[in-house]
Amino acid sequence: MIKAVIFDFDGTIVDTESLWFKVFKDVLSKDYGFELKLEEFAKCIGTTDDILFDYIDCTHGISINRNAVKEKTEQVFHSQKDILTLREGVQELIEKFAEKGLKLGVASSSGREWVLHYLKEFGIERHFQIIKTKEDVEKVKPDPALYIKALEEMGVKPEEAIAIEDSANGSIAAIMAGMHCAAVPNDVTDFLTFHEKVLRYKAFSEILFEELVK
């Protein structure tokens, strides 16, 4: 029986990933003449940007200043962040789980300040008992450490919990932690292939509570 649900944050609760792709694509194109493809950007979704920078350096021989790119993309991102909203149907799902008495948590490869800012801004922080971010582990997703830490603190066994993800890296972390996993991809992760154990949905409204907790 499912006792806990742990949500990924970026791309799952808020679709920051689509905006990040647009920003990275624009900055790399304008400043470096590099055309970023979605399939390459997607490899870093749910984990760290280092995978993307390694790809650019090794595959195309373009040496870029990573700190400069990160600073520029963050500036552009924050200038456009007002367009960000909760993904359609996710708040209703979170509230439904909370009403049913399930323990709720967040496990994100992003920083704590980043995650808390948006959870507070959208008024949903109160629903989550546990929030685990990159500061809590040595390795982020696809390593299972974030989920394992969350499970331990929540006091539930892996088989008693389900992760809600949007990316392949995130779902791998959940499966490796021994959890059940459901994925609701966004515009930039929709083309990805997920682990065979992952339940894939097109929208949060498709997730039926009774089906998920069995």
Coordinates of N, CA and C in Angstrom, one line a residue:
M1 N 0.8 -1.2 0.0 CA 0.0 0.0 0.0 C 0.9 1.3 0.0
I2 N 0.5 2.2 -0.8 CA 1.3 3.5 -0.9 C 1.0 4.4 0.3
K3 N 2.0 4.8 1.0 CA 1.9 5.7 2.1 C 2.5 7.1 1.9
A4 N 3.3 7.2 0.8 CA 3.9 8.5 0.6 C 4.1 8.7 -0.9
V5 N 4.1 10.0 -1.3 CA 4.3 10.4 -2.7 C 5.4 11.5 -2.6
I6 N 6.5 11.3 -3.5 CA 7.6 12.3 -3.5 C 7.6 12.9 -4.9
F7 N 7.5 14.2 -5.0 CA 7.5 14.9 -6.3 C 8.9 15.4 -6.6
D8 N 9.2 15.2 -7.9 CA 10.3 16.0 -8.4 C 9.9 17.5 -8.5
F9 N 10.8 18.4 -8.7 CA 10.3 19.8 -8.8 C 10.4 20.4 -10.2
D10 N 11.6 20.6 -10.7 CA 11.8 21.2 -12.0 C 11.2 20.4 -13.1
G11 N 10.3 20.9 -13.8 CA 9.7 20.2 -15.0 C 8.5 19.4 -14.6
T12 N 8.4 19.1 -13.3 CA 7.2 18.3 -12.8 C 6.2 19.2 -12.1
I13 N 6.6 19.9 -11.0 CA 5.6 20.8 -10.4 C 5.5 22.1 -11.2
V14 N 6.7 22.6 -11.6 CA 6.7 23.8 -12.4 C 7.6 23.5 -13.6
D15 N 7.1 23.8 -14.8 CA 7.8 23.5 -16.0 C 8.9 24.6 -16.3
T16 N 9.9 24.6 -15.4 CA 11.1 25.4 -15.6 C 11.9 24.9 -16.8
E17 N 11.8 23.6 -17.1 CA 12.7 23.1 -18.1 C 12.5 23.7 -19.5
S18 N 11.3 23.9 -19.9 CA 11.0 24.5 -21.2 C 11.6 25.9 -21.4
L19 N 11.5 26.7 -20.3 CA 12.1 28.0 -20.3 C 13.6 27.9 -20.3
W20 N 14.2 27.0 -19.5 CA 15.7 26.8 -19.5 C 16.2 26.5 -20.9
F21 N 15.5 25.6 -21.6 CA 15.9 25.2 -22.9 C 15.9 26.4 -23.8
K22 N 14.9 27.2 -23.8 CA 14.8 28.4 -24.7 C 15.9 29.3 -24.3
V23 N 16.2 29.5 -23.1 CA 17.3 30.5 -22.6 C 18.6 30.0 -23.1
F24 N 18.9 28.7 -22.8 CA 20.2 28.1 -23.2 C 20.4 28.2 -24.7
K25 N 19.4 27.8 -25.4 CA 19.4 27.8 -26.9 C 19.7 29.2 -27.4
D26 N 19.1 30.2 -26.9 CA 19.3 31.6 -27.3 C 20.7 32.1 -27.0
V27 N 21.1 31.9 -25.8 CA 22.4 32.4 -25.3 C 23.5 31.7 -26.1
L28 N 23.5 30.4 -26.2 CA 24.5 29.7 -26.9 C 24.6 30.0 -28.4
S29 N 23.4 30.3 -29.0 CA 23.4 30.7 -30.4 C 23.9 32.1 -30.6
K30 N 23.5 33.0 -29.8 CA 23.9 34.4 -30.0 C 25.4 34.7 -29.6
D31 N 25.8 34.1 -28.5 CA 27.1 34.3 -28.0 C 28.2 33.4 -28.5
Y32 N 27.8 32.2 -28.9 CA 28.9 31.2 -29.3 C 28.6 30.6 -30.7
G33 N 27.5 31.0 -31.3 CA 27.2 30.4 -32.6 C 26.9 28.9 -32.6
F34 N 26.5 28.4 -31.4 CA 26.3 27.0 -31.2 C 24.8 26.7 -31.2
E35 N 24.3 25.8 -32.0 CA 22.9 25.5 -32.1 C 22.6 24.3 -31.2
L36 N 21.9 24.6 -30.1 CA 21.6 23.5 -29.1 C 20.4 22.7 -29.6
K37 N 20.6 21.4 -29.6 CA 19.4 20.5 -30.0 C 18.7 20.0 -28.7
L38 N 17.5 19.9 -28.8 CA 16.7 19.4 -27.7 C 17.1 18.1 -27.1
E39 N 17.5 17.2 -28.0 CA 17.9 15.9 -27.5 C 19.2 15.9 -26.7
E40 N 20.0 16.9 -26.9 CA 21.2 17.0 -26.1 C 20.9 17.7 -24.8
F41 N 20.1 18.8 -24.9 CA 19.7 19.5 -23.7 C 19.0 18.5 -22.7
A42 N 18.2 17.6 -23.3 CA 17.4 16.7 -22.4 C 18.3 15.8 -21.6
K43 N 19.5 15.5 -22.0 CA 20.4 14.6 -21.3 C 20.7 15.2 -19.9
C44 N 20.7 16.5 -19.7 CA 21.0 17.1 -18.4 C 19.8 17.4 -17.6
I45 N 18.6 17.1 -18.1 CA 17.4 17.4 -17.4 C 17.3 16.4 -16.2
G46 N 17.0 16.9 -15.1 CA 16.9 16.0 -13.9 C 18.2 15.8 -13.2
T47 N 19.3 16.3 -13.8 CA 20.7 16.1 -13.2 C 21.4 17.5 -13.2
T48 N 22.7 17.5 -13.7 CA 23.4 18.8 -13.6 C 23.7 19.3 -15.1
D49 N 24.0 20.6 -15.2 CA 24.4 21.2 -16.5 C 25.7 20.7 -17.0
D50 N 26.5 20.1 -16.1 CA 27.9 19.7 -16.6 C 27.8 18.7 -17.8
I51 N 26.8 17.9 -17.8 CA 26.7 17.0 -18.9 C 26.6 17.7 -20.3
L52 N 25.8 18.8 -20.2 CA 25.6 19.6 -21.4 C 26.9 20.3 -21.8
F53 N 27.6 20.9 -20.8 CA 28.9 21.6 -21.1 C 29.9 20.6 -21.6
D54 N 30.0 19.4 -21.1 CA 30.9 18.4 -21.5 C 30.7 18.0 -23.0
Y55 N 29.4 17.9 -23.3 CA 29.0 17.6 -24.7 C 29.5 18.7 -25.7
I56 N 29.3 19.9 -25.3 CA 29.7 21.0 -26.2 C 31.2 21.1 -26.3
D57 N 31.9 20.9 -25.2 CA 33.4 20.9 -25.3 C 34.0 19.8 -26.1
C58 N 33.5 18.6 -25.8 CA 34.1 17.4 -26.4 C 33.7 17.1 -27.8
T59 N 32.4 17.3 -28.1 CA 31.9 16.9 -29.4 C 32.1 18.0 -30.5
H60 N 32.1 19.2 -30.1 CA 32.2 20.3 -31.1 C 33.5 21.1 -30.9
G61 N 34.3 20.8 -29.9 CA 35.6 21.5 -29.8 C 35.4 23.0 -29.5
I62 N 34.3 23.4 -28.9 CA 34.1 24.8 -28.6 C 34.4 24.9 -27.1
S63 N 35.4 25.7 -26.7 CA 35.7 25.9 -25.3 C 35.0 27.1 -24.8
I64 N 34.1 26.9 -23.9 CA 33.3 28.0 -23.4 C 33.5 28.2 -21.9
N65 N 33.3 29.4 -21.5 CA 33.5 29.7 -20.1 C 32.2 29.3 -19.4
R66 N 32.2 28.2 -18.7 CA 30.9 27.7 -18.1 C 30.3 28.7 -17.1
N67 N 31.1 29.3 -16.3 CA 30.6 30.3 -15.3 C 30.0 31.5 -16.0
A68 N 30.6 31.9 -17.1 CA 30.0 33.0 -17.8 C 28.6 32.7 -18.4
V69 N 28.6 31.4 -19.0 CA 27.3 31.0 -19.6 C 26.2 30.8 -18.5
K70 N 26.6 30.3 -17.4 CA 25.6 30.1 -16.3 C 25.1 31.4 -15.8
E71 N 26.1 32.4 -15.7 CA 25.7 33.7 -15.2 C 24.7 34.4 -16.2
K72 N 25.0 34.3 -17.5 CA 24.2 34.9 -18.5 C 22.8 34.2 -18.6
T73 N 22.8 32.9 -18.6 CA 21.5 32.2 -18.7 C 20.7 32.5 -17.5
E74 N 21.3 32.6 -16.3 CA 20.5 32.9 -15.1 C 19.9 34.3 -15.2
Q75 N 20.6 35.2 -15.7 CA 20.1 36.6 -15.9 C 18.9 36.6 -16.8
V76 N 19.1 35.9 -17.9 CA 18.0 35.9 -18.9 C 16.8 35.1 -18.4
F77 N 17.0 34.0 -17.7 CA 16.0 33.2 -17.1 C 15.2 34.1 -16.1
H78 N 15.8 34.7 -15.2 CA 15.1 35.5 -14.2 C 14.4 36.7 -14.8
S79 N 14.8 37.2 -15.9 CA 14.1 38.3 -16.6 C 12.8 37.8 -17.2
Q80 N 12.7 36.5 -17.4 CA 11.5 35.9 -18.0 C 10.7 35.0 -17.1
K81 N 11.1 34.8 -15.8 CA 10.5 33.8 -14.9 C 9.1 34.1 -14.5
D82 N 8.6 35.3 -14.8 CA 7.2 35.6 -14.5 C 6.2 34.8 -15.3
I83 N 6.7 34.2 -16.4 CA 5.8 33.4 -17.2 C 5.6 32.0 -16.6
L84 N 6.4 31.7 -15.6 CA 6.3 30.3 -15.0 C 5.0 30.2 -14.2
T85 N 4.4 29.0 -14.3 CA 3.2 28.7 -13.5 C 3.3 27.2 -13.1
L86 N 2.4 26.9 -12.2 CA 2.3 25.4 -11.8 C 1.8 24.7 -13.1
R87 N 2.3 23.5 -13.3 CA 1.8 22.7 -14.4 C 0.3 22.4 -14.1
E88 N -0.4 22.3 -15.2 CA -1.9 22.1 -15.1 C -2.2 20.8 -14.4
G89 N -3.0 20.9 -13.4 CA -3.5 19.8 -12.7 C -2.6 19.3 -11.5
V90 N -1.4 19.8 -11.4 CA -0.5 19.3 -10.4 C -0.9 19.7 -9.0
Q91 N -1.5 21.0 -8.8 CA -1.9 21.4 -7.5 C -3.1 20.6 -7.0
E92 N -4.0 20.3 -7.9 CA -5.2 19.5 -7.6 C -4.7 18.1 -7.1
L93 N -3.7 17.5 -7.8 CA -3.2 16.2 -7.4 C -2.6 16.2 -6.1
I94 N -1.8 17.2 -5.8 CA -1.1 17.4 -4.5 C -2.1 17.5 -3.4
E95 N -3.1 18.3 -3.6 CA -4.1 18.5 -2.6 C -5.0 17.3 -2.4
K96 N -5.2 16.5 -3.4 CA -5.9 15.3 -3.3 C -5.2 14.3 -2.5
F97 N -3.8 14.1 -2.7 CA -3.0 13.3 -2.0 C -3.0 13.7 -0.5
A98 N -2.9 15.0 -0.3 CA -2.8 15.5 1.1 C -4.1 15.2 1.9
E99 N -5.3 15.3 1.2 CA -6.6 15.1 1.8 C -6.7 13.6 2.1
K100 N -6.1 12.7 1.4 CA -6.2 11.3 1.6 C -5.2 10.9 2.7
G101 N -4.4 11.8 3.2 CA -3.5 11.5 4.4 C -2.2 10.9 4.0
L102 N -1.8 11.0 2.7 CA -0.5 10.5 2.3 C 0.6 11.5 2.7
K103 N 1.8 11.0 3.1 CA 2.9 11.8 3.3 C 3.4 12.3 2.0
L104 N 3.8 13.6 2.0 CA 4.2 14.2 0.7 C 5.6 14.8 0.9
G105 N 6.4 14.7 -0.2 CA 7.8 15.2 -0.1 C 8.2 15.7 -1.5
V106 N 9.3 16.4 -1.5 CA 9.9 16.9 -2.8 C 11.4 16.4 -2.8
A107 N 11.8 15.9 -3.9 CA 13.2 15.5 -4.1 C 13.7 16.1 -5.4
S108 N 14.6 17.1 -5.2 CA 15.1 17.8 -6.4 C 16.6 17.9 -6.5
S109 N 17.1 17.9 -7.7 CA 18.5 18.0 -8.0 C 18.9 19.5 -7.9
S110 N 17.9 20.4 -7.8 CA 18.2 21.8 -7.7 C 18.5 22.2 -6.3
G111 N 18.8 23.5 -6.1 CA 19.1 24.0 -4.8 C 17.9 24.2 -3.9
R112 N 18.1 24.2 -2.6 CA 17.0 24.4 -1.6 C 16.3 25.8 -1.8
E113 N 17.1 26.8 -1.9 CA 16.6 28.2 -2.0 C 15.7 28.3 -3.2
W114 N 16.1 27.7 -4.3 CA 15.4 27.7 -5.6 C 14.0 27.0 -5.4
V115 N 14.0 25.8 -4.9 CA 12.8 25.0 -4.7 C 11.8 25.7 -3.8
L116 N 12.4 26.1 -2.6 CA 11.5 26.7 -1.6 C 10.9 28.0 -2.1
H117 N 11.6 28.8 -2.9 CA 11.1 30.1 -3.4 C 9.8 29.8 -4.2
Y118 N 9.9 28.9 -5.1 CA 8.7 28.6 -6.0 C 7.6 27.9 -5.2
L119 N 7.9 27.0 -4.3 CA 6.8 26.4 -3.5 C 6.1 27.4 -2.7
K120 N 6.8 28.4 -2.1 CA 6.2 29.4 -1.4 C 5.4 30.4 -2.3
E121 N 6.0 30.7 -3.4 CA 5.4 31.7 -4.3 C 4.0 31.1 -4.8
F122 N 3.9 29.8 -5.0 CA 2.7 29.2 -5.5 C 1.8 28.7 -4.4
G123 N 2.2 28.9 -3.2 CA 1.3 28.6 -2.0 C 1.1 27.1 -1.8
I124 N 2.1 26.3 -2.1 CA 1.9 24.8 -1.9 C 3.0 24.2 -0.9
E125 N 3.8 25.1 -0.4 CA 4.9 24.6 0.5 C 4.3 23.8 1.7
R126 N 3.2 24.2 2.2 CA 2.6 23.6 3.4 C 2.2 22.2 3.2
H127 N 2.1 21.7 2.0 CA 1.7 20.3 1.8 C 2.8 19.3 1.9
F128 N 4.0 19.8 1.9 CA 5.2 18.9 1.9 C 5.9 18.8 3.3
Q129 N 6.0 17.6 3.8 CA 6.6 17.4 5.1 C 8.1 17.3 4.9
I130 N 8.6 16.9 3.8 CA 10.0 16.7 3.5 C 10.4 17.3 2.2
I131 N 11.6 18.1 2.2 CA 12.1 18.6 1.0 C 13.6 18.3 1.0
K132 N 14.0 17.5 0.0 CA 15.4 17.2 -0.2 C 16.0 17.8 -1.5
T133 N 17.1 18.4 -1.4 CA 17.7 19.1 -2.5 C 19.2 18.7 -2.6
K134 N 19.9 19.3 -3.6 CA 21.3 18.9 -3.9 C 22.2 19.1 -2.7
E135 N 21.8 20.0 -1.8 CA 22.6 20.3 -0.6 C 22.6 19.1 0.4
D136 N 21.7 18.2 0.2 CA 21.5 17.1 1.1 C 22.3 15.8 0.7
V137 N 22.8 15.8 -0.5 CA 23.5 14.6 -1.0 C 24.8 14.9 -1.7
E138 N 25.6 13.9 -1.8 CA 26.9 14.0 -2.6 C 26.6 13.9 -4.1
K139 N 25.6 13.1 -4.5 CA 25.3 12.9 -5.9 C 23.8 13.1 -6.1
V140 N 23.5 13.9 -7.2 CA 22.1 14.1 -7.5 C 21.6 13.0 -8.5
K141 N 20.4 13.1 -8.9 CA 19.8 12.2 -9.9 C 20.6 12.2 -11.1
P142 N 20.8 11.0 -11.8 CA 20.1 9.8 -11.6 C 20.5 8.9 -10.4
D143 N 21.4 9.3 -9.6 CA 21.8 8.6 -8.4 C 20.5 8.6 -7.5
P144 N 20.2 7.5 -6.8 CA 19.0 7.5 -6.0 C 19.1 8.1 -4.6
A145 N 20.2 8.7 -4.3 CA 20.5 9.3 -2.9 C 19.4 10.2 -2.4
L146 N 18.9 11.1 -3.3 CA 17.9 12.1 -2.9 C 16.6 11.4 -2.5
Y147 N 16.2 10.4 -3.2 CA 15.0 9.6 -2.8 C 15.2 8.8 -1.6
I148 N 16.4 8.2 -1.5 CA 16.7 7.4 -0.3 C 16.6 8.2 1.0
K149 N 17.2 9.4 0.9 CA 17.2 10.3 2.0 C 15.8 10.7 2.4
A150 N 15.0 11.0 1.4 CA 13.6 11.4 1.7 C 12.8 10.3 2.3
L151 N 13.0 9.1 1.8 CA 12.3 8.0 2.3 C 12.6 7.7 3.8
E152 N 13.9 7.8 4.1 CA 14.4 7.5 5.4 C 13.8 8.5 6.4
E153 N 13.8 9.8 6.0 CA 13.2 10.8 6.9 C 11.7 10.7 7.0
M154 N 11.1 10.3 6.0 CA 9.6 10.1 6.0 C 9.2 8.8 6.8
G155 N 10.1 7.9 7.0 CA 9.9 6.7 7.7 C 9.0 5.7 6.9
V156 N 9.2 5.7 5.6 CA 8.4 4.7 4.8 C 9.4 3.9 4.0
K157 N 9.0 2.7 3.6 CA 9.8 1.8 2.8 C 9.7 2.2 1.3
P158 N 10.7 1.9 0.5 CA 10.6 2.3 -0.9 C 9.4 1.8 -1.6
E159 N 9.0 0.5 -1.3 CA 7.8 -0.1 -2.0 C 6.5 0.6 -1.5
E160 N 6.6 1.4 -0.5 CA 5.4 2.1 0.0 C 5.3 3.5 -0.5
A161 N 6.1 3.8 -1.4 CA 6.2 5.2 -1.9 C 6.2 5.3 -3.5
I162 N 5.7 6.3 -4.0 CA 5.7 6.5 -5.4 C 6.4 7.9 -5.7
A163 N 7.2 8.0 -6.8 CA 7.8 9.2 -7.2 C 7.0 9.7 -8.4
I164 N 6.8 11.1 -8.5 CA 6.2 11.7 -9.6 C 7.3 12.5 -10.3
E165 N 7.6 12.1 -11.6 CA 8.7 12.7 -12.3 C 8.3 13.2 -13.7
D166 N 9.3 13.8 -14.3 CA 9.0 14.3 -15.7 C 10.2 13.8 -16.6
S167 N 11.3 13.4 -16.0 CA 12.5 13.1 -16.8 C 13.0 11.6 -16.7
A168 N 13.8 11.2 -17.6 CA 14.3 9.9 -17.6 C 15.3 9.8 -16.4
N169 N 16.2 10.8 -16.2 CA 17.2 10.7 -15.1 C 16.5 10.6 -13.8
G170 N 15.4 11.4 -13.6 CA 14.7 11.3 -12.3 C 14.0 10.0 -12.1
S171 N 13.4 9.5 -13.1 CA 12.7 8.2 -13.0 C 13.7 7.1 -12.7
I172 N 14.9 7.1 -13.3 CA 15.9 6.1 -13.0 C 16.3 6.2 -11.5
A173 N 16.4 7.4 -11.0 CA 16.7 7.5 -9.6 C 15.7 6.9 -8.7
A174 N 14.4 7.1 -9.0 CA 13.3 6.5 -8.2 C 13.3 5.0 -8.3
I175 N 13.5 4.5 -9.5 CA 13.5 3.0 -9.7 C 14.6 2.4 -8.9
M176 N 15.8 3.0 -9.0 CA 17.0 2.5 -8.3 C 16.8 2.6 -6.8
A177 N 16.0 3.5 -6.3 CA 15.7 3.6 -4.9 C 14.7 2.6 -4.4
G178 N 14.2 1.8 -5.4 CA 13.2 0.8 -5.1 C 11.8 1.2 -5.0
M179 N 11.5 2.5 -5.5 CA 10.2 3.0 -5.5 C 9.4 2.7 -6.7
H180 N 8.1 3.0 -6.6 CA 7.2 3.0 -7.8 C 7.4 4.4 -8.4
C181 N 7.1 4.5 -9.7 CA 7.3 5.8 -10.3 C 6.3 6.1 -11.4
A182 N 5.7 7.3 -11.4 CA 4.9 7.8 -12.5 C 5.5 9.0 -13.1
A183 N 5.4 9.1 -14.4 CA 6.0 10.2 -15.1 C 4.9 11.0 -15.9
V184 N 5.0 12.3 -15.8 CA 4.1 13.2 -16.6 C 5.1 14.1 -17.4
P185 N 5.6 13.7 -18.5 CA 6.5 14.6 -19.3 C 6.0 15.9 -19.6
N186 N 6.9 16.9 -19.8 CA 6.5 18.2 -20.3 C 7.0 18.3 -21.7
D187 N 6.9 19.5 -22.3 CA 7.2 19.7 -23.7 C 8.6 19.3 -24.1
V188 N 9.6 19.5 -23.2 CA 11.0 19.1 -23.5 C 11.4 17.7 -23.2
T189 N 10.5 17.0 -22.4 CA 10.8 15.6 -22.0 C 9.9 14.6 -22.7
D190 N 8.9 15.1 -23.4 CA 7.9 14.2 -24.0 C 8.5 13.1 -24.9
F191 N 9.6 13.4 -25.6 CA 10.1 12.5 -26.6 C 11.0 11.4 -25.9
L192 N 11.3 11.6 -24.6 CA 12.2 10.7 -23.9 C 11.6 9.3 -23.7
T193 N 12.5 8.3 -23.7 CA 12.1 6.9 -23.4 C 12.3 6.6 -21.9
F194 N 11.3 6.2 -21.3 CA 11.3 5.9 -19.8 C 11.5 4.4 -19.5
H195 N 12.0 4.2 -18.3 CA 12.1 2.8 -17.8 C 10.8 2.0 -17.9
E196 N 10.9 0.8 -18.2 CA 9.6 0.0 -18.4 C 8.8 -0.1 -17.2
K197 N 9.3 0.2 -16.0 CA 8.5 0.1 -14.8 C 7.8 1.4 -14.5
V198 N 8.1 2.4 -15.3 CA 7.5 3.7 -15.1 C 6.1 3.8 -15.7
L199 N 5.1 4.3 -14.9 CA 3.8 4.5 -15.4 C 3.8 5.9 -16.0
R200 N 3.5 6.0 -17.3 CA 3.5 7.3 -18.0 C 2.1 7.8 -18.3
Y201 N 2.0 9.1 -18.0 CA 0.7 9.8 -18.2 C 0.9 11.1 -19.1
K202 N -0.1 11.4 -19.8 CA 0.0 12.7 -20.6 C -0.3 13.9 -19.8
A203 N -1.1 13.7 -18.7 CA -1.5 14.9 -17.9 C -1.7 14.4 -16.5
F204 N -1.6 15.3 -15.5 CA -1.8 15.0 -14.1 C -3.3 14.6 -13.9
S205 N -4.2 15.1 -14.7 CA -5.6 14.8 -14.5 C -5.9 13.3 -14.9
E206 N -4.9 12.7 -15.6 CA -5.1 11.3 -15.9 C -4.8 10.3 -14.7
I207 N -4.1 10.9 -13.7 CA -3.6 10.0 -12.6 C -4.8 9.8 -11.6
L208 N -5.2 8.6 -11.5 CA -6.3 8.3 -10.6 C -5.8 7.9 -9.3
F209 N -6.2 8.5 -8.2 CA -5.7 8.2 -6.9 C -5.8 6.7 -6.6
E210 N -7.0 6.1 -6.8 CA -7.2 4.7 -6.5 C -6.3 3.8 -7.2
E211 N -6.0 4.1 -8.5 CA -5.1 3.3 -9.3 C -3.6 3.4 -8.8
L212 N -3.3 4.6 -8.4 CA -1.9 4.9 -8.0 C -1.5 4.2 -6.7
V213 N -2.4 4.2 -5.8 CA -2.1 3.7 -4.4 C -2.2 2.2 -4.2
K214 N -2.7 1.5 -5.3 CA -2.8 0.1 -5.2 C -1.4 -0.6 -5.2

